[in-house]
Amino acid sequence: MSTPSYGPCIDAAQITAALARHADPTPQAIREILAQARDLNGLRDQDVAVLLANTDRDLDEEVFHAARVVKETIYGNRLVLFAPLYITNKCRNDCRYCAFRVSNKALVRRDLTPAEIARETQIIIDEGHKRILLVAGEQYPGSDGIGYVCRAIETIYGVKSNRGEIRRLNVNVAALAEPDYRRLNECGIGTYQLFQETYHRPTYQSMHVSGPKSDYDWHLEAMDRAMTAGIEDVGIGALFGLYDYRFEVLALLHHARHLEDRFGVGPHTISVPRIEPAAGSAVALNPPAAVRDHDFLRLIAILRLAVPYTGIILSTRENATIRRQCFALGVSQISASSRTNPGGYSEAATGMRSGSQFSLGDHRNLDEVIADCLELGYLPSFCTACYRSGRTGADFMELAKPGLIKEYCQPNAILTIKEYLQDYASEETRALGERLIGRSLEAIATDGLRCDLCDRLVRIANGERDLFY
Ligand code: SAM
Ligand code: SF4
């Protein structure tokens, strides 16, 4: 049987061969790879295949330890926070795992008007968020296609009040043609995200029954079109549970390397969604290649070692317990207080409601998530400085690679959490936050930076906002 074609960047035969070749690694081989990974230069495919093949739990602990060291060295204790905003659940695709699929006739469909989008944004701002991830099904109202999304972006950025504003808007919408990516870029988006769901072509074809997304190559080559159109920060991902997670991890790395080779910069982020139950979806209820918790932790740790400078995003699909474990292993961005139905923030209750895309594992509000992070020693960050200072794409990676980003990110995290504590936090969270700010200031080695930061913290306490490096 001939090997199916995988487009220019995924060499499926190579991935399968690498996984087969390294099926039974020795402890020594694993330890040598972990020693290399600690140098922060990433890993080769064959090294990743060796780590993925390991079945010894004690050695997995060593992998986790190495991932913690890499995470700590590059990202310190920061965790960047965002909230998703779903603007429509109408969709012309038939992805079998998703409640928004066109064949799900039971779903209550809705696309938000500008006034509704503004109301949702205001609620998100009032909770304390500064970053939104705009999400949509692939069917936009009106005759102007992506124009609906562009107007939504304008609306979201336009919501300003004395309670704050959205300072960075990332977008997760269906694959577009190059001119539409140009329009999206002109709206001032941060990262453009699109998940390949599965890189395994036969599985992709069986999961995507109809609609534009059923074209594997159109979907796979979307990031090439986006970057050609000038979008500098892109986020890739796989929906874990559709096919063997080890194949997906190696394919994600192929995709990342392809973008780096072609555009001089790899993806800004990798997302690791795991399939959750979705209304009426047998696939979502019983995923064909479900990833157990332990393997999920492994894949996050291995990605952290393989691409140390690429952000890893974890959503509220996961519950609080597993999220806590993932933070230490490599996750750098998390969503909090999410709703996955259009208009969800304007509704009061939590959990699965009519119109949701999937059920959530973490229902806590932002203040509870922040308090939990602070108690665990993490510094929640609402920083949006790089994007607004033009430190994007290759410029960002140039800064990030020698670790210089720490000199911006850590102080900016402190400034933005201070704003949050002043404007939104409960008393208990404020006390936890002030203690962590104190400890974080002590850890700053440069006297000049520490003094300047202390001055700025006083200015924030006195009412100034949006200070950043
Ligand atoms: N419609 C666009 C698309 O499919 O690329 C973008 C938005 S879609 C709402 C965002 C992501 O949700 C999808 O890429 C998919 O990975 C994820 N998703 C869909 N169904 C899911 C489920 N049952 N559990 C977890 N994630 C799911
Ligand atoms: Fe539509 Fe995206 Fe859901 Fe597929 S995953 S049905 S494209 S919203």
PDB file of N, CA, C and O in Angstrom, residues 374-407:
ATOM      1  N   LEU A 374      -1.211  31.614  42.819  1.00  0.00           N
ATOM      2  CA  LEU A 374      -0.353  32.330  43.773  1.00  0.00           C
ATOM      3  C   LEU A 374       0.044  31.418  44.923  1.00  0.00           C
ATOM      4  O   LEU A 374       1.199  31.393  45.353  1.00  0.00           O
ATOM      5  N   GLU A 375      -0.917  30.647  45.405  1.00  0.00           N
ATOM      6  CA  GLU A 375      -0.612  29.734  46.515  1.00  0.00           C
ATOM      7  C   GLU A 375       0.428  28.696  46.120  1.00  0.00           C
ATOM      8  O   GLU A 375       1.240  28.283  46.933  1.00  0.00           O
ATOM      9  N   LEU A 376       0.387  28.308  44.852  1.00  0.00           N
ATOM     10  CA  LEU A 376       1.364  27.318  44.372  1.00  0.00           C
ATOM     11  C   LEU A 376       2.708  27.961  44.029  1.00  0.00           C
ATOM     12  O   LEU A 376       3.633  27.280  43.610  1.00  0.00           O
ATOM     13  N   GLY A 377       2.785  29.289  44.126  1.00  0.00           N
ATOM     14  CA  GLY A 377       4.051  29.970  43.851  1.00  0.00           C
ATOM     15  C   GLY A 377       4.171  30.483  42.424  1.00  0.00           C
ATOM     16  O   GLY A 377       5.232  30.940  42.012  1.00  0.00           O
ATOM     17  N   TYR A 378       3.089  30.389  41.634  1.00  0.00           N
ATOM     18  CA  TYR A 378       3.123  30.918  40.260  1.00  0.00           C
ATOM     19  C   TYR A 378       2.712  32.379  40.243  1.00  0.00           C
ATOM     20  O   TYR A 378       1.882  32.813  41.052  1.00  0.00           O
ATOM     21  N   LEU A 379       3.286  33.099  39.290  1.00  0.00           N
ATOM     22  CA  LEU A 379       3.003  34.522  39.159  1.00  0.00           C
ATOM     23  C   LEU A 379       2.086  34.708  37.945  1.00  0.00           C
ATOM     24  O   LEU A 379       2.550  34.662  36.804  1.00  0.00           O
ATOM     25  N   PRO A 380       0.788  34.899  38.168  1.00  0.00           N
ATOM     26  CA  PRO A 380      -0.108  35.098  37.022  1.00  0.00           C
ATOM     27  C   PRO A 380       0.235  36.407  36.322  1.00  0.00           C
ATOM     28  O   PRO A 380       0.511  37.409  36.980  1.00  0.00           O
ATOM     29  N   SER A 381       0.234  36.387  34.999  1.00  0.00           N
ATOM     30  CA  SER A 381       0.642  37.571  34.240  1.00  0.00           C
ATOM     31  C   SER A 381      -0.443  37.938  33.220  1.00  0.00           C
ATOM     32  O   SER A 381      -0.993  37.067  32.550  1.00  0.00           O
ATOM     33  N   PHE A 382      -0.709  39.253  33.139  1.00  0.00           N
ATOM     34  CA  PHE A 382      -1.634  39.745  32.109  1.00  0.00           C
ATOM     35  C   PHE A 382      -0.852  40.545  31.078  1.00  0.00           C
ATOM     36  O   PHE A 382      -1.404  41.415  30.399  1.00  0.00           O
ATOM     37  N   CYS A 383       0.425  40.252  30.975  1.00  0.00           N
ATOM     38  CA  CYS A 383       1.298  41.074  30.134  1.00  0.00           C
ATOM     39  C   CYS A 383       0.931  40.965  28.649  1.00  0.00           C
ATOM     40  O   CYS A 383       0.631  39.891  28.146  1.00  0.00           O
ATOM     41  N   THR A 384       0.966  42.101  27.984  1.00  0.00           N
ATOM     42  CA  THR A 384       0.728  42.134  26.535  1.00  0.00           C
ATOM     43  C   THR A 384       1.801  43.016  25.880  1.00  0.00           C
ATOM     44  O   THR A 384       1.620  43.505  24.776  1.00  0.00           O
ATOM     45  N   ALA A 385       2.923  43.218  26.583  1.00  0.00           N
ATOM     46  CA  ALA A 385       3.895  44.234  26.167  1.00  0.00           C
ATOM     47  C   ALA A 385       4.605  43.896  24.864  1.00  0.00           C
ATOM     48  O   ALA A 385       4.793  44.768  24.013  1.00  0.00           O
ATOM     49  N   CYS A 386       5.005  42.638  24.689  1.00  0.00           N
ATOM     50  CA  CYS A 386       5.804  42.303  23.500  1.00  0.00           C
ATOM     51  C   CYS A 386       5.055  42.659  22.225  1.00  0.00           C
ATOM     52  O   CYS A 386       5.582  43.301  21.329  1.00  0.00           O
ATOM     53  N   TYR A 387       3.811  42.222  22.189  1.00  0.00           N
ATOM     54  CA  TYR A 387       3.018  42.446  20.980  1.00  0.00           C
ATOM     55  C   TYR A 387       2.847  43.940  20.718  1.00  0.00           C
ATOM     56  O   TYR A 387       2.947  44.411  19.588  1.00  0.00           O
ATOM     57  N   ARG A 388       2.641  44.713  21.799  1.00  0.00           N
ATOM     58  CA  ARG A 388       2.405  46.149  21.592  1.00  0.00           C
ATOM     59  C   ARG A 388       3.702  46.932  21.377  1.00  0.00           C
ATOM     60  O   ARG A 388       3.678  48.071  20.932  1.00  0.00           O
ATOM     61  N   SER A 389       4.851  46.301  21.694  1.00  0.00           N
ATOM     62  CA  SER A 389       6.128  46.980  21.452  1.00  0.00           C
ATOM     63  C   SER A 389       6.794  46.462  20.180  1.00  0.00           C
ATOM     64  O   SER A 389       7.962  46.739  19.935  1.00  0.00           O
ATOM     65  N   GLY A 390       6.074  45.648  19.425  1.00  0.00           N
ATOM     66  CA  GLY A 390       6.623  45.139  18.164  1.00  0.00           C
ATOM     67  C   GLY A 390       7.602  43.992  18.367  1.00  0.00           C
ATOM     68  O   GLY A 390       8.306  43.604  17.444  1.00  0.00           O
ATOM     69  N   ARG A 391       7.648  43.429  19.590  1.00  0.00           N
ATOM     70  CA  ARG A 391       8.532  42.278  19.793  1.00  0.00           C
ATOM     71  C   ARG A 391       7.741  41.015  19.432  1.00  0.00           C
ATOM     72  O   ARG A 391       7.281  40.270  20.288  1.00  0.00           O
ATOM     73  N   THR A 392       7.565  40.788  18.130  1.00  0.00           N
ATOM     74  CA  THR A 392       6.782  39.647  17.658  1.00  0.00           C
ATOM     75  C   THR A 392       7.642  38.821  16.702  1.00  0.00           C
ATOM     76  O   THR A 392       8.734  39.232  16.325  1.00  0.00           O
ATOM     77  N   GLY A 393       7.097  37.667  16.304  1.00  0.00           N
ATOM     78  CA  GLY A 393       7.739  36.836  15.293  1.00  0.00           C
ATOM     79  C   GLY A 393       9.203  36.582  15.605  1.00  0.00           C
ATOM     80  O   GLY A 393       9.584  36.230  16.722  1.00  0.00           O
ATOM     81  N   ALA A 394      10.063  36.785  14.583  1.00  0.00           N
ATOM     82  CA  ALA A 394      11.488  36.488  14.739  1.00  0.00           C
ATOM     83  C   ALA A 394      12.132  37.388  15.789  1.00  0.00           C
ATOM     84  O   ALA A 394      13.035  36.966  16.516  1.00  0.00           O
ATOM     85  N   ASP A 395      11.676  38.643  15.909  1.00  0.00           N
ATOM     86  CA  ASP A 395      12.243  39.549  16.918  1.00  0.00           C
ATOM     87  C   ASP A 395      12.031  38.983  18.318  1.00  0.00           C
ATOM     88  O   ASP A 395      12.912  39.016  19.160  1.00  0.00           O
ATOM     89  N   PHE A 396      10.812  38.447  18.539  1.00  0.00           N
ATOM     90  CA  PHE A 396      10.513  37.867  19.853  1.00  0.00           C
ATOM     91  C   PHE A 396      11.439  36.684  20.118  1.00  0.00           C
ATOM     92  O   PHE A 396      12.037  36.574  21.187  1.00  0.00           O
ATOM     93  N   MET A 397      11.577  35.818  19.114  1.00  0.00           N
ATOM     94  CA  MET A 397      12.386  34.615  19.320  1.00  0.00           C
ATOM     95  C   MET A 397      13.855  34.978  19.555  1.00  0.00           C
ATOM     96  O   MET A 397      14.547  34.351  20.337  1.00  0.00           O
ATOM     97  N   GLU A 398      14.333  36.031  18.868  1.00  0.00           N
ATOM     98  CA  GLU A 398      15.721  36.450  19.070  1.00  0.00           C
ATOM     99  C   GLU A 398      15.941  36.888  20.516  1.00  0.00           C
ATOM    100  O   GLU A 398      16.981  36.630  21.109  1.00  0.00           O
ATOM    101  N   LEU A 399      14.941  37.559  21.045  1.00  0.00           N
ATOM    102  CA  LEU A 399      15.031  37.986  22.443  1.00  0.00           C
ATOM    103  C   LEU A 399      14.858  36.790  23.380  1.00  0.00           C
ATOM    104  O   LEU A 399      15.556  36.662  24.381  1.00  0.00           O
ATOM    105  N   ALA A 400      13.908  35.937  23.024  1.00  0.00           N
ATOM    106  CA  ALA A 400      13.571  34.837  23.925  1.00  0.00           C
ATOM    107  C   ALA A 400      14.728  33.863  24.034  1.00  0.00           C
ATOM    108  O   ALA A 400      15.026  33.358  25.108  1.00  0.00           O
ATOM    109  N   LYS A 401      15.408  33.630  22.919  1.00  0.00           N
ATOM    110  CA  LYS A 401      16.365  32.529  22.920  1.00  0.00           C
ATOM    111  C   LYS A 401      17.502  32.726  23.920  1.00  0.00           C
ATOM    112  O   LYS A 401      17.786  31.824  24.673  1.00  0.00           O
ATOM    113  N   PRO A 402      18.121  33.875  24.005  1.00  0.00           N
ATOM    114  CA  PRO A 402      19.166  33.984  25.029  1.00  0.00           C
ATOM    115  C   PRO A 402      18.598  34.189  26.430  1.00  0.00           C
ATOM    116  O   PRO A 402      19.341  34.455  27.361  1.00  0.00           O
ATOM    117  N   GLY A 403      17.297  34.095  26.586  1.00  0.00           N
ATOM    118  CA  GLY A 403      16.731  34.219  27.926  1.00  0.00           C
ATOM    119  C   GLY A 403      16.478  35.674  28.322  1.00  0.00           C
ATOM    120  O   GLY A 403      16.043  35.957  29.425  1.00  0.00           O
ATOM    121  N   LEU A 404      16.738  36.603  27.376  1.00  0.00           N
ATOM    122  CA  LEU A 404      16.563  38.020  27.702  1.00  0.00           C
ATOM    123  C   LEU A 404      15.118  38.379  28.010  1.00  0.00           C
ATOM    124  O   LEU A 404      14.835  39.334  28.720  1.00  0.00           O
ATOM    125  N   ILE A 405      14.215  37.567  27.457  1.00  0.00           N
ATOM    126  CA  ILE A 405      12.799  37.861  27.622  1.00  0.00           C
ATOM    127  C   ILE A 405      12.435  37.944  29.110  1.00  0.00           C
ATOM    128  O   ILE A 405      11.525  38.649  29.512  1.00  0.00           O
ATOM    129  N   LYS A 406      13.197  37.227  29.910  1.00  0.00           N
ATOM    130  CA  LYS A 406      12.960  37.246  31.355  1.00  0.00           C
ATOM    131  C   LYS A 406      13.057  38.668  31.923  1.00  0.00           C
ATOM    132  O   LYS A 406      12.372  39.018  32.869  1.00  0.00           O
ATOM    133  N   GLU A 407      13.947  39.446  31.312  1.00  0.00           N
ATOM    134  CA  GLU A 407      14.126  40.818  31.827  1.00  0.00           C
ATOM    135  C   GLU A 407      12.926  41.700  31.506  1.00  0.00           C
ATOM    136  O   GLU A 407      12.745  42.755  32.104  1.00  0.00           O
TER     137      GLU A 407
END
